[in-house]
């Protein structure tokens, strides 16, 4: 809710504003974002493989990106296709 992170246009999350998090918590934030993205990539890959089309991974990621953005709470941030941060 602080706006520190947001949904990227490729179905991942990214740190949008490091200043929104106290300095002593930034390493934890970086680790949490890295863990979340690793898990998301694994899910996208597994869905593609389970459907017998590993080449669909990019399309699945884009589909999830749209859903993450659509279901985001008001006030949360997301990136448009050009990478610009927008607030819902």
PDB file of C-alpha atoms in Angstrom:
ATOM      1  CA  UNK A   1       0.000   0.000   0.000  1.00  0.00           C
ATOM      2  CA  UNK A   2       2.992   2.330   0.435  1.00  0.00           C
ATOM      3  CA  UNK A   3       3.662   2.340  -3.306  1.00  0.00           C
ATOM      4  CA  UNK A   4       7.119   0.845  -2.859  1.00  0.00           C
ATOM      5  CA  UNK A   5       6.386  -1.957  -5.307  1.00  0.00           C
ATOM      6  CA  UNK A   6       4.140  -2.393  -8.293  1.00  0.00           C
ATOM      7  CA  UNK A   7       3.084  -4.862 -10.939  1.00  0.00           C
ATOM      8  CA  UNK A   8       5.239  -4.806 -14.060  1.00  0.00           C
ATOM      9  CA  UNK A   9       3.884  -5.071 -17.575  1.00  0.00           C
ATOM     10  CA  UNK A  10       5.347  -8.593 -17.852  1.00  0.00           C
ATOM     11  CA  UNK A  11       3.563 -10.184 -14.886  1.00  0.00           C
ATOM     12  CA  UNK A  12       6.255  -9.653 -12.288  1.00  0.00           C
ATOM     13  CA  UNK A  13       6.693  -7.154  -9.456  1.00  0.00           C
ATOM     14  CA  UNK A  14       9.327  -4.461  -9.174  1.00  0.00           C
ATOM     15  CA  UNK A  15      10.527  -1.959  -6.641  1.00  0.00           C
ATOM     16  CA  UNK A  16       9.015   1.308  -7.772  1.00  0.00           C
ATOM     17  CA  UNK A  17       9.998   3.638  -4.951  1.00  0.00           C
ATOM     18  CA  UNK A  18      12.761   2.588  -2.564  1.00  0.00           C
ATOM     19  CA  UNK A  19      12.219   5.763  -0.527  1.00  0.00           C
ATOM     20  CA  UNK A  20       8.798   4.441   0.540  1.00  0.00           C
ATOM     21  CA  UNK A  21      10.577   1.840   2.673  1.00  0.00           C
ATOM     22  CA  UNK A  22      12.862   2.625   5.620  1.00  0.00           C
ATOM     23  CA  UNK A  23      16.539   2.137   4.807  1.00  0.00           C
ATOM     24  CA  UNK A  24      16.929  -0.735   7.275  1.00  0.00           C
ATOM     25  CA  UNK A  25      14.128  -2.684   5.519  1.00  0.00           C
ATOM     26  CA  UNK A  26      15.267  -2.301   1.906  1.00  0.00           C
ATOM     27  CA  UNK A  27      17.307  -5.513   1.791  1.00  0.00           C
ATOM     28  CA  UNK A  28      14.257  -7.439   2.964  1.00  0.00           C
ATOM     29  CA  UNK A  29      12.181  -5.735   0.284  1.00  0.00           C
ATOM     30  CA  UNK A  30      14.705  -6.663  -2.417  1.00  0.00           C
ATOM     31  CA  UNK A  31      14.742 -10.281  -1.233  1.00  0.00           C
ATOM     32  CA  UNK A  32      10.944 -10.458  -1.115  1.00  0.00           C
ATOM     33  CA  UNK A  33      10.640  -9.081  -4.658  1.00  0.00           C
ATOM     34  CA  UNK A  34      13.275 -11.522  -5.961  1.00  0.00           C
ATOM     35  CA  UNK A  35      11.525 -14.468  -4.260  1.00  0.00           C
ATOM     36  CA  UNK A  36       8.124 -13.402  -5.588  1.00  0.00           C
ATOM     37  CA  UNK A  37       9.426 -13.063  -9.146  1.00  0.00           C
ATOM     38  CA  UNK A  38      11.179 -16.429  -8.998  1.00  0.00           C
ATOM     39  CA  UNK A  39       7.903 -18.033  -7.909  1.00  0.00           C
ATOM     40  CA  UNK A  40       5.880 -16.214 -10.558  1.00  0.00           C
ATOM     41  CA  UNK A  41       8.272 -17.275 -13.327  1.00  0.00           C
ATOM     42  CA  UNK A  42       8.072 -20.876 -12.142  1.00  0.00           C
ATOM     43  CA  UNK A  43       4.255 -20.764 -12.221  1.00  0.00           C
ATOM     44  CA  UNK A  44       4.190 -19.282 -15.731  1.00  0.00           C
ATOM     45  CA  UNK A  45       6.658 -21.903 -16.962  1.00  0.00           C
ATOM     46  CA  UNK A  46       4.749 -24.769 -15.313  1.00  0.00           C
ATOM     47  CA  UNK A  47       1.430 -23.674 -16.808  1.00  0.00           C
ATOM     48  CA  UNK A  48       2.979 -23.547 -20.280  1.00  0.00           C
ATOM     49  CA  UNK A  49       4.641 -26.946 -19.876  1.00  0.00           C
ATOM     50  CA  UNK A  50       1.499 -28.511 -18.373  1.00  0.00           C
ATOM     51  CA  UNK A  51      -0.389 -27.412 -21.471  1.00  0.00           C
ATOM     52  CA  UNK A  52       2.244 -28.982 -23.709  1.00  0.00           C
ATOM     53  CA  UNK A  53       3.364 -25.615 -25.086  1.00  0.00           C
ATOM     54  CA  UNK A  54       6.470 -24.290 -23.333  1.00  0.00           C
ATOM     55  CA  UNK A  55       6.655 -21.634 -26.054  1.00  0.00           C
ATOM     56  CA  UNK A  56       3.486 -20.065 -24.593  1.00  0.00           C
ATOM     57  CA  UNK A  57       5.302 -18.933 -21.457  1.00  0.00           C
ATOM     58  CA  UNK A  58       5.580 -15.313 -22.627  1.00  0.00           C
ATOM     59  CA  UNK A  59       1.908 -15.165 -23.589  1.00  0.00           C
ATOM     60  CA  UNK A  60       0.877 -16.672 -20.266  1.00  0.00           C
ATOM     61  CA  UNK A  61       2.978 -14.084 -18.468  1.00  0.00           C
ATOM     62  CA  UNK A  62       1.266 -11.267 -20.389  1.00  0.00           C
ATOM     63  CA  UNK A  63      -2.162 -12.712 -19.594  1.00  0.00           C
ATOM     64  CA  UNK A  64      -1.325 -12.854 -15.905  1.00  0.00           C
ATOM     65  CA  UNK A  65       0.071  -9.303 -16.056  1.00  0.00           C
ATOM     66  CA  UNK A  66      -3.290  -8.027 -17.284  1.00  0.00           C
ATOM     67  CA  UNK A  67      -5.097  -9.932 -14.533  1.00  0.00           C
ATOM     68  CA  UNK A  68      -2.761  -8.716 -11.781  1.00  0.00           C
ATOM     69  CA  UNK A  69      -3.320  -5.143 -12.950  1.00  0.00           C
ATOM     70  CA  UNK A  70      -7.054  -5.570 -13.326  1.00  0.00           C
ATOM     71  CA  UNK A  71      -7.395  -7.033  -9.825  1.00  0.00           C
ATOM     72  CA  UNK A  72      -5.077  -4.542  -8.127  1.00  0.00           C
ATOM     73  CA  UNK A  73      -6.539  -2.460  -5.339  1.00  0.00           C
ATOM     74  CA  UNK A  74      -7.178   1.221  -5.850  1.00  0.00           C
ATOM     75  CA  UNK A  75      -3.985   3.121  -5.116  1.00  0.00           C
ATOM     76  CA  UNK A  76      -1.647   0.295  -6.170  1.00  0.00           C
ATOM     77  CA  UNK A  77       0.867   0.860  -8.959  1.00  0.00           C
ATOM     78  CA  UNK A  78       1.335  -0.968 -12.240  1.00  0.00           C
ATOM     79  CA  UNK A  79       3.285  -0.429 -15.448  1.00  0.00           C
ATOM     80  CA  UNK A  80       1.733   0.182 -18.813  1.00  0.00           C
ATOM     81  CA  UNK A  81       3.152  -1.529 -21.918  1.00  0.00           C
ATOM     82  CA  UNK A  82       5.757   1.230 -22.264  1.00  0.00           C
ATOM     83  CA  UNK A  83       7.004   0.796 -18.697  1.00  0.00           C
ATOM     84  CA  UNK A  84       5.427   3.956 -17.260  1.00  0.00           C
ATOM     85  CA  UNK A  85       4.168   3.587 -13.706  1.00  0.00           C
ATOM     86  CA  UNK A  86       0.476   4.317 -13.267  1.00  0.00           C
ATOM     87  CA  UNK A  87      -1.627   4.307 -10.135  1.00  0.00           C
ATOM     88  CA  UNK A  88      -4.924   2.484 -10.159  1.00  0.00           C
TER      89      UNK A  88
END
